[in-house]
Amino acid sequence: MAVAILLVGGFGTRLMPLTKNTPKPMLTVAGVPVTEHQLAMAKAAGITEIVLATSYLSEVFIPYFGDGSKWGMKIKYAVEKEPLGTGGAIRNAAKLLDTNESVVILNGDVLSSHNLSEQIRQHEAHDADVTLHLTQVADARAFGCVPTDSDGRVSAFLEKMENPVTNQINAGCYVFNPRVISTIPLDTVVSVERETFPELVDSGAKVFGYVESAYWLDIGTPRALLKASIDIVKRSGDFLAMPGSTIDPTAVITGGSCIGPDSSVGAGAVIDGSIIEAGCVIGPNATITDSFVATGAEVKNNVKITSSCVTNSEILSIP
Ligand code: GTP
């Protein structure tokens, strides 16, 4: 059995203005927060104890997730007064876990359907210090890359480069041996990606790659967030209307759009490839395409919105 830490404390600057009042992991895809998709993924791998490592807008998580019993999990909260970076956050959150079990770390902004149980199994079979999920991308130039040797051991962490030596990239889900976490300094800003991992490899620690290229998406930008939601919705239909939403029969909802709970869509409105979160009001004959309408926002009658993020105070076009 393993336990988990979910990193959800970043500022999410690339998603402004959506992240002004909502932390990135609480933005919804296919009607529920990104974090909820990740809890389901962890649960499917047999994990029932999880610490949310929070910082920015930490107060938003507790009322929603509570003690986790609604999801059949035990959820605890570690709060950093100032963000400690990914490594510092892991060290701080691990204080709440009294365990000798493997600790799974999930980046709060990644949706992945890789086989986490198998990643944990391989980690334990190797008696590894850390095992990172690596995914293969067509063009690795925009990422740092992570080469492995013939035994699957990570040989280096390389920065972005014009001619990457491999198309394997860090996919943001790690299994740690708990004794390695205790070597990260307490109350100190540390990046696992830039400091801990390269240092472990340089010192000869057993850092393994678990390579699997299942569905994987970093939802750090508005376009990626929309893609994630559309991908999930389209697995079961052309659109998704959450319980409590009201849609006029003459409205057209299509392209994998999702209408959140307690939102209403007026007569003749057209919504295509978009996320409408909870409690929104979409006026008659409004047209919304490739856009994210955040909780509680209103789009007035006849307004046309394309490729934009809409909150209750602003509209910003998506680059
Ligand atoms: P951008 O500002 O748009 O880059 O987003 P971000 O702040 O979320 O940063 P990034 O995408 O690099 O973060 C990866 C994951 O780690 C996200 O799930 C963040 O919530 C989380 N994270 C980043 N920094 C911290 C931190 O200092 N503390 C905690 N608890 N989580 C963090």
PDB file of C-alpha atoms in Angstrom, residues 1-5 36-50 71-73 101-106 112-122 124 133 173-175 210 212:
ATOM      1  CA  MET A   1       0.000   0.000   0.000  1.00  0.00           C
ATOM      2  CA  ALA A   2       1.135   3.533  -0.728  1.00  0.00           C
ATOM      3  CA  VAL A   3       0.096   6.971   0.492  1.00  0.00           C
ATOM      4  CA  ALA A   4       0.107  10.178  -1.556  1.00  0.00           C
ATOM      5  CA  ILE A   5       0.883  13.878  -1.540  1.00  0.00           C
ATOM      6  CA  GLU A  36     -11.127  15.282  -7.977  1.00  0.00           C
ATOM      7  CA  HIS A  37     -10.006  13.506 -11.162  1.00  0.00           C
ATOM      8  CA  GLN A  38      -6.653  12.909  -9.484  1.00  0.00           C
ATOM      9  CA  LEU A  39      -8.220  11.529  -6.300  1.00  0.00           C
ATOM     10  CA  ALA A  40     -10.092   9.023  -8.473  1.00  0.00           C
ATOM     11  CA  MET A  41      -6.852   8.048 -10.203  1.00  0.00           C
ATOM     12  CA  ALA A  42      -5.058   7.585  -6.853  1.00  0.00           C
ATOM     13  CA  LYS A  43      -7.984   5.623  -5.415  1.00  0.00           C
ATOM     14  CA  ALA A  44      -7.980   3.299  -8.437  1.00  0.00           C
ATOM     15  CA  ALA A  45      -4.357   2.477  -7.542  1.00  0.00           C
ATOM     16  CA  GLY A  46      -5.428   1.558  -4.002  1.00  0.00           C
ATOM     17  CA  ILE A  47      -4.372   4.811  -2.309  1.00  0.00           C
ATOM     18  CA  THR A  48      -6.742   5.971   0.418  1.00  0.00           C
ATOM     19  CA  GLU A  49      -4.581   8.367   2.456  1.00  0.00           C
ATOM     20  CA  ILE A  50      -3.571  11.642   0.822  1.00  0.00           C
ATOM     21  CA  TRP A  71     -14.550   9.909  -1.738  1.00  0.00           C
ATOM     22  CA  GLY A  72     -13.767   6.999   0.585  1.00  0.00           C
ATOM     23  CA  MET A  73     -10.379   8.556   1.370  1.00  0.00           C
ATOM     24  CA  GLU A 101       5.168   3.017   2.881  1.00  0.00           C
ATOM     25  CA  SER A 102       5.975   4.336  -0.583  1.00  0.00           C
ATOM     26  CA  VAL A 103       4.849   7.941  -1.047  1.00  0.00           C
ATOM     27  CA  VAL A 104       3.281   8.884  -4.386  1.00  0.00           C
ATOM     28  CA  ILE A 105       3.602  12.531  -5.419  1.00  0.00           C
ATOM     29  CA  LEU A 106       1.105  13.905  -7.906  1.00  0.00           C
ATOM     30  CA  SER A 112      -2.774  11.082 -16.577  1.00  0.00           C
ATOM     31  CA  SER A 113      -4.280   7.670 -17.107  1.00  0.00           C
ATOM     32  CA  HIS A 114      -1.013   5.765 -16.773  1.00  0.00           C
ATOM     33  CA  ASN A 115      -0.913   2.623 -14.646  1.00  0.00           C
ATOM     34  CA  LEU A 116       0.030   4.042 -11.234  1.00  0.00           C
ATOM     35  CA  SER A 117      -0.228   0.615  -9.550  1.00  0.00           C
ATOM     36  CA  GLU A 118       2.411  -0.704 -11.953  1.00  0.00           C
ATOM     37  CA  GLN A 119       4.641   2.336 -11.331  1.00  0.00           C
ATOM     38  CA  ILE A 120       4.470   1.629  -7.571  1.00  0.00           C
ATOM     39  CA  ARG A 121       5.053  -2.087  -8.132  1.00  0.00           C
ATOM     40  CA  GLN A 122       8.194  -1.466 -10.208  1.00  0.00           C
ATOM     41  CA  GLU A 124       9.161  -1.422  -4.870  1.00  0.00           C
ATOM     42  CA  HIS A 133       6.633   8.493 -14.526  1.00  0.00           C
ATOM     43  CA  CYS A 173       4.066  11.718 -10.922  1.00  0.00           C
ATOM     44  CA  TYR A 174       6.736  10.285  -8.629  1.00  0.00           C
ATOM     45  CA  VAL A 175       7.024   7.433  -6.150  1.00  0.00           C
ATOM     46  CA  TYR A 210       8.644   4.260 -15.418  1.00  0.00           C
ATOM     47  CA  GLU A 212       4.329   4.787 -20.192  1.00  0.00           C
TER      48      GLU A 212
END
